[in-house]
Every structure is written in C-alpha cells, then in structure tokens.
mmCIF file of C-alpha atoms and ligand atoms in Angstrom:
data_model
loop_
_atom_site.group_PDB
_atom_site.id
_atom_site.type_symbol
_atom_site.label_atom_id
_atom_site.label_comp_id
_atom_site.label_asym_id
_atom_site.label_seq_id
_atom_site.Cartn_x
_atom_site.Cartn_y
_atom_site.Cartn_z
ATOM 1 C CA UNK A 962 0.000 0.000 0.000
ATOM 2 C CA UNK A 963 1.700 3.284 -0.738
ATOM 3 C CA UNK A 964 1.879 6.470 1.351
ATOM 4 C CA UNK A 965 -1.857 8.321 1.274
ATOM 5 C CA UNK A 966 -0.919 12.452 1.167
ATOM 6 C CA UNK A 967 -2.567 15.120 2.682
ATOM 7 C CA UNK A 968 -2.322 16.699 -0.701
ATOM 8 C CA UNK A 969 -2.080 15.798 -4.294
ATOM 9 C CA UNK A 970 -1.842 18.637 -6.224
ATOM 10 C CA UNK A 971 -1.829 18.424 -10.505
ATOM 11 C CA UNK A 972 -0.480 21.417 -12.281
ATOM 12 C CA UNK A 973 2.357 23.107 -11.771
ATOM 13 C CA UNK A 974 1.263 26.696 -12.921
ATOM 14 C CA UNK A 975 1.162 29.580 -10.898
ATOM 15 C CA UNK A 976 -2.162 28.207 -8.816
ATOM 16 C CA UNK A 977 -0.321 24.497 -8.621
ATOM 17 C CA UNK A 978 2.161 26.048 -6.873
ATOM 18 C CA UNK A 979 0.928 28.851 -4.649
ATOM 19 C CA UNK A 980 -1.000 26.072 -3.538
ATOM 20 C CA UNK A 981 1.952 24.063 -2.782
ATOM 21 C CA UNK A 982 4.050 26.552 -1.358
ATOM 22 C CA UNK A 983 1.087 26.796 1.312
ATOM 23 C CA UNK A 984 0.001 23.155 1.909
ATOM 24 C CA UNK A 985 3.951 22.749 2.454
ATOM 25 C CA UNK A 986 3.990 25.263 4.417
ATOM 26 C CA UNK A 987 1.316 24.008 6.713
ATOM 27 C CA UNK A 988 2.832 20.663 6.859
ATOM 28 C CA UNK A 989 0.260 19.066 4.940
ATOM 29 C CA UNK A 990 1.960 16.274 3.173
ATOM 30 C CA UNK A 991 2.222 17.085 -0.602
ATOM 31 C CA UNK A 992 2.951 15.798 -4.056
ATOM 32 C CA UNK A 993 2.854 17.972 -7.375
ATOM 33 C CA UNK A 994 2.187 16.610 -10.199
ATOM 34 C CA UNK A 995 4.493 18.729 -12.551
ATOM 35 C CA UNK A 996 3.253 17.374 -16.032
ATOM 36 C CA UNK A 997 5.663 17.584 -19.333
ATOM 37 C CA UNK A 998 5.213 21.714 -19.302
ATOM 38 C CA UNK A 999 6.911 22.100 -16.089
ATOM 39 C CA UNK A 1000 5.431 25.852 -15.026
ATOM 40 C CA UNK A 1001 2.577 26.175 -16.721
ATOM 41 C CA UNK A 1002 1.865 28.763 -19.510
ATOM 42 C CA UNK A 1003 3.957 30.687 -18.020
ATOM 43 C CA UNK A 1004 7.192 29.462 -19.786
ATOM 44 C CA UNK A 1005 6.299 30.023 -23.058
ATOM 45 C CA UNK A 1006 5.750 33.967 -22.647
ATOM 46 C CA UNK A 1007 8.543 36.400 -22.061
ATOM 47 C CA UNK A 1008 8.426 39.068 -19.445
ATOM 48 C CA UNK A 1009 5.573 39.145 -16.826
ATOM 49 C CA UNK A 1010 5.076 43.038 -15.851
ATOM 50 C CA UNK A 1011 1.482 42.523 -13.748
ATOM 51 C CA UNK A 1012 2.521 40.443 -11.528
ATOM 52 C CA UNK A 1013 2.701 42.188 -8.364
ATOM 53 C CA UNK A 1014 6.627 42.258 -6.251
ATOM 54 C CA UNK A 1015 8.345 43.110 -9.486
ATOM 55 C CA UNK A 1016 9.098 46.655 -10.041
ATOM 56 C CA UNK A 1017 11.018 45.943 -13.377
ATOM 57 C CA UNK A 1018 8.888 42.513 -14.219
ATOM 58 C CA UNK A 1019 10.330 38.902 -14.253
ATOM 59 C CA UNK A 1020 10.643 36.585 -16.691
ATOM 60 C CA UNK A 1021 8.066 33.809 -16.644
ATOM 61 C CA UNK A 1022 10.202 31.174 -16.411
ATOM 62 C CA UNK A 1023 12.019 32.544 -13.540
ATOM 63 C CA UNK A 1024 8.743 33.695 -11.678
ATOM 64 C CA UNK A 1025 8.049 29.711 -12.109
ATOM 65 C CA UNK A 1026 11.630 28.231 -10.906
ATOM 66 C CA UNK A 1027 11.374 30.869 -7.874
ATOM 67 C CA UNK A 1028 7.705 29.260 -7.110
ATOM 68 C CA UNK A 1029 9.003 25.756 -7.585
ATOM 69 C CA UNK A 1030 11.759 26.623 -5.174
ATOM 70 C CA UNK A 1031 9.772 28.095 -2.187
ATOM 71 C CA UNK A 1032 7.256 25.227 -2.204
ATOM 72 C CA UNK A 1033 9.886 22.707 -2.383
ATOM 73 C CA UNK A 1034 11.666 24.108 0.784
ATOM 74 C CA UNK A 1035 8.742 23.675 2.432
ATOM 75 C CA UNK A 1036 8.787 20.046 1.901
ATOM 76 C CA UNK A 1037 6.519 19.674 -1.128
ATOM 77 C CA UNK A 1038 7.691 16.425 -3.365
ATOM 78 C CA UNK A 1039 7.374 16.314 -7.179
ATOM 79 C CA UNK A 1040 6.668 13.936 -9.474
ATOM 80 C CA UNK A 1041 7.795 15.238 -13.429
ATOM 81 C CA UNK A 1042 5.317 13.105 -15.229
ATOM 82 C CA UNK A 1043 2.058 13.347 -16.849
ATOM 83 C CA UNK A 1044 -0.745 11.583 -14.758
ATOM 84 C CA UNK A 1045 -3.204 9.203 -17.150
ATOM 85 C CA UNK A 1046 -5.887 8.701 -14.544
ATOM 86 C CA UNK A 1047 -7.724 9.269 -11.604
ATOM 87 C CA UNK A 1048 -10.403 7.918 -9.398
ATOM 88 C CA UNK A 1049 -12.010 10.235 -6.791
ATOM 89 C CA UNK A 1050 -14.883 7.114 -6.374
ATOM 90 C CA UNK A 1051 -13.885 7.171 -2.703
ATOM 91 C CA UNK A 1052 -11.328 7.815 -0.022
ATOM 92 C CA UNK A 1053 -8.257 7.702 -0.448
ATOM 93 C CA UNK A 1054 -8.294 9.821 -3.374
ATOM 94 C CA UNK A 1055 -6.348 8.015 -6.425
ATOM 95 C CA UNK A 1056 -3.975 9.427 -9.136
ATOM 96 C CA UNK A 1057 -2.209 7.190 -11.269
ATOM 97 C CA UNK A 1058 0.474 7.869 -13.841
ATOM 98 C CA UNK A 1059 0.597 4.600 -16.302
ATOM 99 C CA UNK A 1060 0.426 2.119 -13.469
ATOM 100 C CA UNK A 1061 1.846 3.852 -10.545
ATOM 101 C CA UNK A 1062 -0.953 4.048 -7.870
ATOM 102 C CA UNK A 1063 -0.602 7.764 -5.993
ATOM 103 C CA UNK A 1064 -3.173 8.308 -3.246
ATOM 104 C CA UNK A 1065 -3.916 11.131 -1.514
ATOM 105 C CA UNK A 1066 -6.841 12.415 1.080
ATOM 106 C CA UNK A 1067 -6.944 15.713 -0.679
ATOM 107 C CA UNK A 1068 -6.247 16.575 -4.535
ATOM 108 C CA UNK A 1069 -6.038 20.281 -5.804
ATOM 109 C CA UNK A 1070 -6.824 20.080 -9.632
ATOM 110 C CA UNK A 1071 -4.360 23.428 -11.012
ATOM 111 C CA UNK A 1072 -4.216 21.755 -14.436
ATOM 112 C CA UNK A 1073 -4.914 25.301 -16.053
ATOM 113 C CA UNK A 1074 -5.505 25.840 -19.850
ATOM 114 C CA UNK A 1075 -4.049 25.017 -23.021
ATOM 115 C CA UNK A 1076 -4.003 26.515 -26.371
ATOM 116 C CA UNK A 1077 -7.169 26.117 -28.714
ATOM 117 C CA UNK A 1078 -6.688 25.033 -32.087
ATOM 118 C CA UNK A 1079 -8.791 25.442 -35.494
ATOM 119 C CA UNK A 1080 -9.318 22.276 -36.088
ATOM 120 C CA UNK A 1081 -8.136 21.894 -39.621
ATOM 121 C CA UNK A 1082 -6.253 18.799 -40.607
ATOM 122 C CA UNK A 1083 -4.131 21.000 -42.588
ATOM 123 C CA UNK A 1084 -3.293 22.870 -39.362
ATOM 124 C CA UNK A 1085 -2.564 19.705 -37.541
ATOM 125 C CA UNK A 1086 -0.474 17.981 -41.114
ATOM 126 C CA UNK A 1087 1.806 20.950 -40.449
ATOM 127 C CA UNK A 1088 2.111 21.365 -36.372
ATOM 128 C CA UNK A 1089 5.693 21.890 -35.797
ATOM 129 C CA UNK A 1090 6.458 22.653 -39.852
ATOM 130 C CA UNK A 1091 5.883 26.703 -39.497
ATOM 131 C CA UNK A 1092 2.287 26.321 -37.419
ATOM 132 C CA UNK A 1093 2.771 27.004 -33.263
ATOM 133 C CA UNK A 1094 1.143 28.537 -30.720
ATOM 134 C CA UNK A 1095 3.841 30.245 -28.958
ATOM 135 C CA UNK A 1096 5.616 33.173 -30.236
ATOM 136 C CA UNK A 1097 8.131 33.378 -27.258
ATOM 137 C CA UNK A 1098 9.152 29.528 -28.211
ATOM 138 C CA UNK A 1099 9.394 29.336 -32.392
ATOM 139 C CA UNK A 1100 9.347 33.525 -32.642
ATOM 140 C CA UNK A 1101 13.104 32.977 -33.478
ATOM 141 C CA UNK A 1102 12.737 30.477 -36.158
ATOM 142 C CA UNK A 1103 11.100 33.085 -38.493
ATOM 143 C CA UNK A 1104 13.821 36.034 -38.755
ATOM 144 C CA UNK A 1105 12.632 37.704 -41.604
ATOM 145 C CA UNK A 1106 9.928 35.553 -42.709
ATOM 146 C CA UNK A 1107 6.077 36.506 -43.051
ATOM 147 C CA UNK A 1108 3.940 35.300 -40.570
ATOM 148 C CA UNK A 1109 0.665 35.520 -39.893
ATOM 149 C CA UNK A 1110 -1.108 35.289 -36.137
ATOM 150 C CA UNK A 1111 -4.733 33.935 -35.539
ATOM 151 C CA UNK A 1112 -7.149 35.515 -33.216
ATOM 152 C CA UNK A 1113 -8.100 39.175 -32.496
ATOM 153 C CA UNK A 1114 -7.722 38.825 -28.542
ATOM 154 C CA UNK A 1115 -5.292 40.415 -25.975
ATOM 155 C CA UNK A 1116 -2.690 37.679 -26.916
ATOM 156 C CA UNK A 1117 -2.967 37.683 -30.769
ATOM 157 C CA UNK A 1118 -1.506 41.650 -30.032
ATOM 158 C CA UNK A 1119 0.909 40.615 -27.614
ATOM 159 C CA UNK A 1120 2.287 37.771 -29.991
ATOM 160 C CA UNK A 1121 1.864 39.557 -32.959
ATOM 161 C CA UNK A 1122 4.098 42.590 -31.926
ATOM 162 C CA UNK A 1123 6.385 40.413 -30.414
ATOM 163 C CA UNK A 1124 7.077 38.685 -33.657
ATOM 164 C CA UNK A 1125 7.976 41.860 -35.219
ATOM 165 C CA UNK A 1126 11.417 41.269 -33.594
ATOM 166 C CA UNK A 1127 12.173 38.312 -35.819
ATOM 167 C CA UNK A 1128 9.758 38.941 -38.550
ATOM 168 C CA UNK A 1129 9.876 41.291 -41.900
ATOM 169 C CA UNK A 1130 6.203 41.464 -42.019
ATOM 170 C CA UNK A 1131 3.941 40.383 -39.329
ATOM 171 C CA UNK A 1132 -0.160 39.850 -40.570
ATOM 172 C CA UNK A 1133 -2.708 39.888 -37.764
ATOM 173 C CA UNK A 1134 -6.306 38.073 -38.715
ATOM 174 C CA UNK A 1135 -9.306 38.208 -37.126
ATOM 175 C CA UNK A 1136 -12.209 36.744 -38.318
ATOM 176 C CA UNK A 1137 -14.256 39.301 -37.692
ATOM 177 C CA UNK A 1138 -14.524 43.522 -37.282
ATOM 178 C CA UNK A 1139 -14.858 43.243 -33.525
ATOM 179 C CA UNK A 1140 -11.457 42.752 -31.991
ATOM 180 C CA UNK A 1141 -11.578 41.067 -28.099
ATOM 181 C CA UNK A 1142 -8.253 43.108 -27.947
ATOM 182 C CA UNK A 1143 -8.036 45.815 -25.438
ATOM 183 C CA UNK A 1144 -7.649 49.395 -27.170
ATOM 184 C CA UNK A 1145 -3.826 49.792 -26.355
ATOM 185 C CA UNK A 1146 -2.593 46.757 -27.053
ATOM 186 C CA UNK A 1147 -4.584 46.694 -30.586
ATOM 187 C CA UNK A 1148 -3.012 50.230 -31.136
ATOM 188 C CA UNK A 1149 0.216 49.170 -30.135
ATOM 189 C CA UNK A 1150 0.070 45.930 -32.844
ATOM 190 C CA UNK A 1151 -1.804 48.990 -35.505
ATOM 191 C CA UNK A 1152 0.848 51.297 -35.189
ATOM 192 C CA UNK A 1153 3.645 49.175 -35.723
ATOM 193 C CA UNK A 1154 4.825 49.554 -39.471
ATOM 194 C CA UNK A 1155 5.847 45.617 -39.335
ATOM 195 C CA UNK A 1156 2.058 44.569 -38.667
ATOM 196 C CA UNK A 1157 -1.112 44.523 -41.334
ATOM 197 C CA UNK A 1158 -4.224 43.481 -38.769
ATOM 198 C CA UNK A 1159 -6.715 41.820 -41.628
ATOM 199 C CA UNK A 1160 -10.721 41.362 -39.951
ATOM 200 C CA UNK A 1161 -13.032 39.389 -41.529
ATOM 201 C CA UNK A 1162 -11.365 36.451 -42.556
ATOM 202 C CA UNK A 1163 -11.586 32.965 -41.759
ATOM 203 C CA UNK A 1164 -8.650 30.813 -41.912
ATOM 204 C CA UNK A 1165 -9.749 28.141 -44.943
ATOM 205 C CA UNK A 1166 -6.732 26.030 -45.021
ATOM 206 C CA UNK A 1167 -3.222 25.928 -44.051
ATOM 207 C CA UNK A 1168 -1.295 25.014 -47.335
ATOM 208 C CA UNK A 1169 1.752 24.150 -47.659
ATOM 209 C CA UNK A 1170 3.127 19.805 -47.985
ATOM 210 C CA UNK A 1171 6.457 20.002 -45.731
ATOM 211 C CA UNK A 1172 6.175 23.646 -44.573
ATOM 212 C CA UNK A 1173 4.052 26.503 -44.320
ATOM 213 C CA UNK A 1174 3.959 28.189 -47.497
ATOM 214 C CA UNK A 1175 0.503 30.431 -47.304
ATOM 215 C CA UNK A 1176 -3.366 30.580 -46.278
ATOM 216 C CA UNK A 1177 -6.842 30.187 -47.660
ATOM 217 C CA UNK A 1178 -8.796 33.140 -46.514
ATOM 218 C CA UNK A 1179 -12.500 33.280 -46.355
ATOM 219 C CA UNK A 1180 -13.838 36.440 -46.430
ATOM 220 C CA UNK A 1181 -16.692 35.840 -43.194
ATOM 221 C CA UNK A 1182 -18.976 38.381 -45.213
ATOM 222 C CA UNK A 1183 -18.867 37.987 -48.767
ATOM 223 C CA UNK A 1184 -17.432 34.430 -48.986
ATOM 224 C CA UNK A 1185 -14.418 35.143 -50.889
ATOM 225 C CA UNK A 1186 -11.677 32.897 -50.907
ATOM 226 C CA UNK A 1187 -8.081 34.735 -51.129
ATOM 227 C CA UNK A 1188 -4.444 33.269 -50.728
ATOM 228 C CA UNK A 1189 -1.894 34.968 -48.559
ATOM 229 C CA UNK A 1190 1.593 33.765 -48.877
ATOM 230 C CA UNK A 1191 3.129 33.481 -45.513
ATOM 231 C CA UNK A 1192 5.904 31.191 -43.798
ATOM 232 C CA UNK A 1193 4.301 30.507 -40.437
ATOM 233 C CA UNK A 1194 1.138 30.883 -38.458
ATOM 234 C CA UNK A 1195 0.929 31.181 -34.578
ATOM 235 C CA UNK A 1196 -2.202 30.477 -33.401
ATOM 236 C CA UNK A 1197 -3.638 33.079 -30.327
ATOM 237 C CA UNK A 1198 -7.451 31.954 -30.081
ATOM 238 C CA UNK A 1199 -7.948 31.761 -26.723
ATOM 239 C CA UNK A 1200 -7.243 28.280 -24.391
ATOM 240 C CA UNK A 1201 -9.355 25.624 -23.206
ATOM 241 C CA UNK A 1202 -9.298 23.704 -20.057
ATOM 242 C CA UNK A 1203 -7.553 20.781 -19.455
ATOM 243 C CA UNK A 1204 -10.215 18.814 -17.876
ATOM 244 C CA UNK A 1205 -10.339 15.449 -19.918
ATOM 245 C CA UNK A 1206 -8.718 13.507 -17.376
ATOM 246 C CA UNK A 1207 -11.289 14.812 -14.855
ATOM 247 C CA UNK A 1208 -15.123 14.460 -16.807
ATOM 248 C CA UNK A 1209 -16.006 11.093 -15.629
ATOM 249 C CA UNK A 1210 -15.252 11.809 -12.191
ATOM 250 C CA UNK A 1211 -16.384 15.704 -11.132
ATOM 251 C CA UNK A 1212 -19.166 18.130 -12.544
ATOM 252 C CA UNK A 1213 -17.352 20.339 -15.655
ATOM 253 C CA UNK A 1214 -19.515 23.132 -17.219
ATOM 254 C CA UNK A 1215 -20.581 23.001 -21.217
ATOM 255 C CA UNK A 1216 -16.687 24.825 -22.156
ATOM 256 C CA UNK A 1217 -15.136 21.756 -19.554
ATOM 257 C CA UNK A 1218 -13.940 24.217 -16.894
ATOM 258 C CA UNK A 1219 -14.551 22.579 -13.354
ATOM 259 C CA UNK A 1220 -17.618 23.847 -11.650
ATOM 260 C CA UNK A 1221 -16.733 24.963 -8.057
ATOM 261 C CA UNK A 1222 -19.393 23.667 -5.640
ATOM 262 C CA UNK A 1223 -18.734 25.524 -2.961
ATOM 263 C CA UNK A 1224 -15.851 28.182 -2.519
ATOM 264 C CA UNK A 1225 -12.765 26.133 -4.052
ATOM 265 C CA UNK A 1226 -14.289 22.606 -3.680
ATOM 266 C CA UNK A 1227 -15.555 20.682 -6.841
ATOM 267 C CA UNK A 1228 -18.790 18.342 -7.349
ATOM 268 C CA UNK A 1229 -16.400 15.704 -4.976
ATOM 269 C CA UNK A 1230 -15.656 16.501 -1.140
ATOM 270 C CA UNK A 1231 -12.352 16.541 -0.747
ATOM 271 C CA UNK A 1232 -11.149 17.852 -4.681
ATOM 272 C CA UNK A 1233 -10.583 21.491 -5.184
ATOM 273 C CA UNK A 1234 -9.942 23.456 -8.366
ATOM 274 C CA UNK A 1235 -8.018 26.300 -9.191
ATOM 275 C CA UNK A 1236 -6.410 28.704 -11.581
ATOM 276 C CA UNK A 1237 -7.518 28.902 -15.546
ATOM 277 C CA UNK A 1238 -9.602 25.426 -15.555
ATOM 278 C CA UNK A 1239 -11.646 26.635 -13.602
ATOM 279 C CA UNK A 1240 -11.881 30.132 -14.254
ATOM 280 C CA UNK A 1241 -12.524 32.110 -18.185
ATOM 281 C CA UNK A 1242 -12.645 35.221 -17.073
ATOM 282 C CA UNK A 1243 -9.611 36.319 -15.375
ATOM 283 C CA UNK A 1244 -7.100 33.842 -16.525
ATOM 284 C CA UNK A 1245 -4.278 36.258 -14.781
ATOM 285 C CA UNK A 1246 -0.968 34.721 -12.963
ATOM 286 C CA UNK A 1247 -1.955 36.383 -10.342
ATOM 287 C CA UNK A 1248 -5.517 35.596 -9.886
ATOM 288 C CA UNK A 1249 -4.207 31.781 -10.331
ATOM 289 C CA UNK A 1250 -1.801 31.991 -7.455
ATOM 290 C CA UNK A 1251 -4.699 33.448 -5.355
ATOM 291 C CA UNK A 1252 -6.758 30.765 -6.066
ATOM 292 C CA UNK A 1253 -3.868 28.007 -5.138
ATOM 293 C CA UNK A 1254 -3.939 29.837 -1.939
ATOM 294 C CA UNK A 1255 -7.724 29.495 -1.367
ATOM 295 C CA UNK A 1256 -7.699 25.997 -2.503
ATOM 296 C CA UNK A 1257 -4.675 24.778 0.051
ATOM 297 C CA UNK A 1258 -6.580 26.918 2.793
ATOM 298 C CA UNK A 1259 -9.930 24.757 1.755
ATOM 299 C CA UNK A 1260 -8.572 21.642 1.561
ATOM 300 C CA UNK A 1261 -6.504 22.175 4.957
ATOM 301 C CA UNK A 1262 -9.583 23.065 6.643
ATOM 302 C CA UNK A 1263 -11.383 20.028 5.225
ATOM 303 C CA UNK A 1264 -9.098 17.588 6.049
ATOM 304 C CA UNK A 1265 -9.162 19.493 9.998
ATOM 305 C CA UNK A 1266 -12.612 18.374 9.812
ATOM 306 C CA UNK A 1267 -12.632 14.878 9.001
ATOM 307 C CA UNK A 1268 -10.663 14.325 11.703
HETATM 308 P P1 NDP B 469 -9.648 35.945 -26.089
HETATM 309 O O1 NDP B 469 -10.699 34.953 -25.700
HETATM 310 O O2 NDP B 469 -9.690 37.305 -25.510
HETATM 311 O O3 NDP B 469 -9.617 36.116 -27.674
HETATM 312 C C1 NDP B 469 -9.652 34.999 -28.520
HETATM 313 C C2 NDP B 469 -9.661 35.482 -29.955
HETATM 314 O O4 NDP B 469 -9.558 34.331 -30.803
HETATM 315 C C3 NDP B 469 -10.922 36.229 -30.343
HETATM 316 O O5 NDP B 469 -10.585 37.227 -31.259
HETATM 317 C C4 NDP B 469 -11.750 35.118 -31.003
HETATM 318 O O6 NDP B 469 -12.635 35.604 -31.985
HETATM 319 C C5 NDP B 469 -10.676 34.336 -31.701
HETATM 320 N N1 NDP B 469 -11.078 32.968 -31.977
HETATM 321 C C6 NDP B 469 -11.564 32.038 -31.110
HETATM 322 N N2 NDP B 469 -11.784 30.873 -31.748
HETATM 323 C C7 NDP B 469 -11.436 31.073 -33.035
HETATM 324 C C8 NDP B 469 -11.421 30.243 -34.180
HETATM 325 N N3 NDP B 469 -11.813 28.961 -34.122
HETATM 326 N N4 NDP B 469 -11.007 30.772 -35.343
HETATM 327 C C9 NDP B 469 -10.593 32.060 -35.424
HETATM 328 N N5 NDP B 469 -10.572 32.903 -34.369
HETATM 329 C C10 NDP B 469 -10.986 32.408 -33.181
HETATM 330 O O7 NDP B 469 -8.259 35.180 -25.747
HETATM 331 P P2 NDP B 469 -6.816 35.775 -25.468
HETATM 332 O O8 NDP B 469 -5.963 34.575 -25.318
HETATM 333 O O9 NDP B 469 -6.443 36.774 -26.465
HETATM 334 O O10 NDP B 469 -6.948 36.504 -24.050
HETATM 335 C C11 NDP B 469 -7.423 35.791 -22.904
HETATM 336 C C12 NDP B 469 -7.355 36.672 -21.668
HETATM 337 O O11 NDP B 469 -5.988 36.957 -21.325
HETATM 338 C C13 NDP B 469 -8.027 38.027 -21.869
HETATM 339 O O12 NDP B 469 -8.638 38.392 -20.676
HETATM 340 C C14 NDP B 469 -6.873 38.956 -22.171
HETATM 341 O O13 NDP B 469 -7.149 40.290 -21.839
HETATM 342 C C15 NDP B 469 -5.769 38.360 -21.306
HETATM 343 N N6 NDP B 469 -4.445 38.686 -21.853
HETATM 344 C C16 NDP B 469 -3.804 39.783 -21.345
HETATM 345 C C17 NDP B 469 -2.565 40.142 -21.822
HETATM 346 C C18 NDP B 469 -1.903 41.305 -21.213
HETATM 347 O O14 NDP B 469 -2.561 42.092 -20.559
HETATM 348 N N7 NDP B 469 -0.611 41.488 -21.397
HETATM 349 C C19 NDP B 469 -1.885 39.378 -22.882
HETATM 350 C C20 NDP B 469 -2.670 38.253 -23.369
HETATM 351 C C21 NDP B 469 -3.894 37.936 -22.855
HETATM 352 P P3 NDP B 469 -14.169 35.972 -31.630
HETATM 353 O O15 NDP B 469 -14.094 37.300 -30.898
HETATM 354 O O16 NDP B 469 -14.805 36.050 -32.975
HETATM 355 O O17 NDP B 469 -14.701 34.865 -30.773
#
C-alpha cells in the first residue's frame, strides 16, 4: 500500500504552486504533479510586468523556478510526469500515472488551460512545420519571414508585436470587425509599421506539404476565398481547459472548466480546483496563485474536519 498524502496537487502553474508553497507550508503532506510543461503557460511567454513584487517585471520562467523553489523548501515532493488517470470514487483519493498508484486524502486540480486550435487537418499535417502557438518559443525560427497570427484577442496583439522582432512582415487576422483586444494593445500591434491586422477572414486552409507556405482566406462576409503567402502561423485563439482527465469523475460546465461547488471545492468533497480550468474570465498569474492559496486553505480546513 503506498503512502496516502494530505495533498495531491496536478499542475504546476502559478495556482499548482501557490498552492503548494502553502500546503507545504502548513505541513500538509504534498505531491505535485508537474506534467511535461513544467510551469505552466507561463514558460512560453517572455516578461511578466502585472505580476505584483516586481518593479522591473520577471521573466516567466524565472517567476516559475522561484515558485518551484519556495514550495519545495517547504517540503513539497514532485513527481515530473504526466498523470493518465484518476479515481475520486472514494477515499483515499487516487492518481495514477501509467500504473503507478498515488493516493492522496486531498487533490487540488491546477491543471490550467491550453491553447485552442482550429481544427483543420491542414493545421494539424503541419504542427511543428511553421504552425505554433507560442511566439516566445518558435518567434526565433522566423527572422525575416512573413507570418501571420490567428485571433483578435489580448494575446494575438501581444504575440503579434512580439514577432515583429524576428519577422519582416507580421499579418494579424481576425475573423471578424470586432477585436476582443483591449484598445492599447490593438493600437500598439496597428501602429507598428511591421504589422497589417486583416478582420473578416476565416482561416480556410493551411497550405503548404512540408512547410508553411501560405493561407486560404475566407472572407466571413462575402465568402471570398483569397491566398496569402506566408511562412508561419501562430495560433492566439484563446485556451481551453484541461479537464479530460477529470469528466467522468467531477461536474465540468458546457466549455469543460470545473464547476466549483462551494468556494474552491468541486462536485467531490475533498477535490478542489483552481487557476484557468476553472476560471474564463480572469485567466491572470496572479488571480491563479490566489486561487492556489484558497484551494490549500480549503482543503486544509477540510481535512481538519474529518478528523
Ligand atoms: P480571447 O478569448 O480574448 O480572444 C480569442 C480570440 O480568438 C478572439 O478574437 C476570437 O474571436 C478568436 N477565436 C476564437 N476561436 C477562433 C477560431 N476557431 N477561429 C478564429 N478565431 C478564433 O483570448 P486571449 O488569449 O487573447 O486573451 C485571454 C485573456 O488573457 C483576456 O482576458 C486577455 O485580456 C488576457 N491577456 C492579457 C494580456 C496582457 O494584458 N498582457 C496578454 C494576453 C492575454 P471571436 O471574438 O470572434 O470569438
């Protein structure tokens, strides 16, 4: 019989471990599921400016290996794998990764978001080959080159402007005249001479056989199809949860984001959510590490009253 944990916790984001640094802290037993994107999406961006301590910003994947740090010297154990299943049918709470059995009497789901995709074979036929969905990682691959970025949000901005240091020409599509973006970051992508923001067009088709060579626009109004001839695509079109793992086994709303039953606890007594799966609307480091605090607090106070 393996050891049963105060605390499994699965992510290892911002709300994985703010929650870890305080279940540690408490001397709750804990184990982190770290996953293979060690720190969340936090790693793949560059500088983080809004999170609050740092006057001159940090990068992401520092802010991560300083949060990794602090909960581990607080005791908190890690396991660097991907877990494959879990069963919250009863207590002990059970994670397994493959066949290793993991049990715990609390679990803190912090598996947060991860990018959404068009859905085009094409898209998928040329993952890797010149389409991504992180600037920050592949950016660098494309000095010179014309790329295009999907979406019309805050992050289709961010990314798009950021390519502009690698980039010659940087397109922007939205596929439609109402841009998500907030005004100054949509400025900041208008006014740069490197960027061409197109609305109104649906991405068709990635073409391309080995590499990215162009798109198939569809005009969303008129129809229209139109080529552009570009070298890679980055995809910014908003995230979705990563909840698969978890819809057999607690209540997930119609977009798969866990529904919180009461403060941070899910449909199950015992399991707690936080950070971006459970939450569209702020979706901020910050707001995630809050909620990793609430959630270790909850499930602390939980387990004080089983007892
Ligand atoms: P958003 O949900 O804000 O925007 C998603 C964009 O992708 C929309 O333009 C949407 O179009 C488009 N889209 C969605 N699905 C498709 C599809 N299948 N095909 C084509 N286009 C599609 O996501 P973001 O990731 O941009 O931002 C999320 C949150 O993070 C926001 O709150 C944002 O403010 C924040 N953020 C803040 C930053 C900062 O302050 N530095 C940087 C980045 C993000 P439609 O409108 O038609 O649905």
């Amino acid at each position: 019989m393996s050891e049963i944990y105060d605390v499994l916790i699965i992510g290892s984001g911002p709300a994985g471990l703010s929650a870890a640094v305080y279940t540690g802290r408490a001397n709750l037993k804990t184990l982190l599921f770290e996953g293979w994107q060690p720190g969340g999406q936090l790693t793949t961006t560059t500088v983080v400016e809004n999170y609050a301590g740092f006057k001159d910003g940090i990068q992401g994947t520092q802010l991560m290996a300083e949060m990794r740090g602090q909960a581990e010297r607080f005791g908190v154990e890690y396991v660097s794998k991907d877990i494959t299943k879990v069963d919250f049918s009863g207590q002990p709470l059970k994670v397994y990764v493959g066949d290793e059995e993991y049990q715990g009497k609390t679990v803190i789901i912090a598996t947060g978001a991860k990018p959404r995709r068009l859905g085009l074979p094409s898209e998928d036929k040329l993952w890797a080959k010149g389409v991504s969905a992180c600037a920050t990682c592949d950016g660098f691959f494309f000095k010179d080159k014309v790329v295009a970025v999907i979406g019309g949000g805050d992050s289709a901005m961010e990314e798009g402007t950021f390519l502009t240091k690698f980039a010659g020409k940087v397109y922007i599509i939205n596929r439609t005249d109402n841009f998500r973006a907030s005004e100054i970051m949509l400025k900041r992508a208008q006014d740069n001479e490197k960027v061409e923001v197109l609305s109104g067009k649906a991405i068709d088709e990635v073409l391309g056989d080995n590499n990215v060579t162009g798109l198939r626009l569809k005009d969303t109004q008129s129809g229209e199809i139109s080529e552009l001839k570009i070298d890679g695509m980055f995809l910014a079109i908003g995230h979705i949860p990563v909840t698969d793992l978890f819809k057999d086994q607690i209540e997930l709303d119609e977009l798969g984001f866990v529904i919180l039953k009461k403060n941070t606890m899910t449909s199950v007594p015992g399991v707690f959510a936080a950070g971006d799966v459970s939450d569209h609307r702020y979706r901020q480091a910050i707001t995630s590490a809050g909620e990793g605090c609430k959630a270790s607090i909850d499930a602390k106070k939980w387990l004080a009253e089983q007892d």
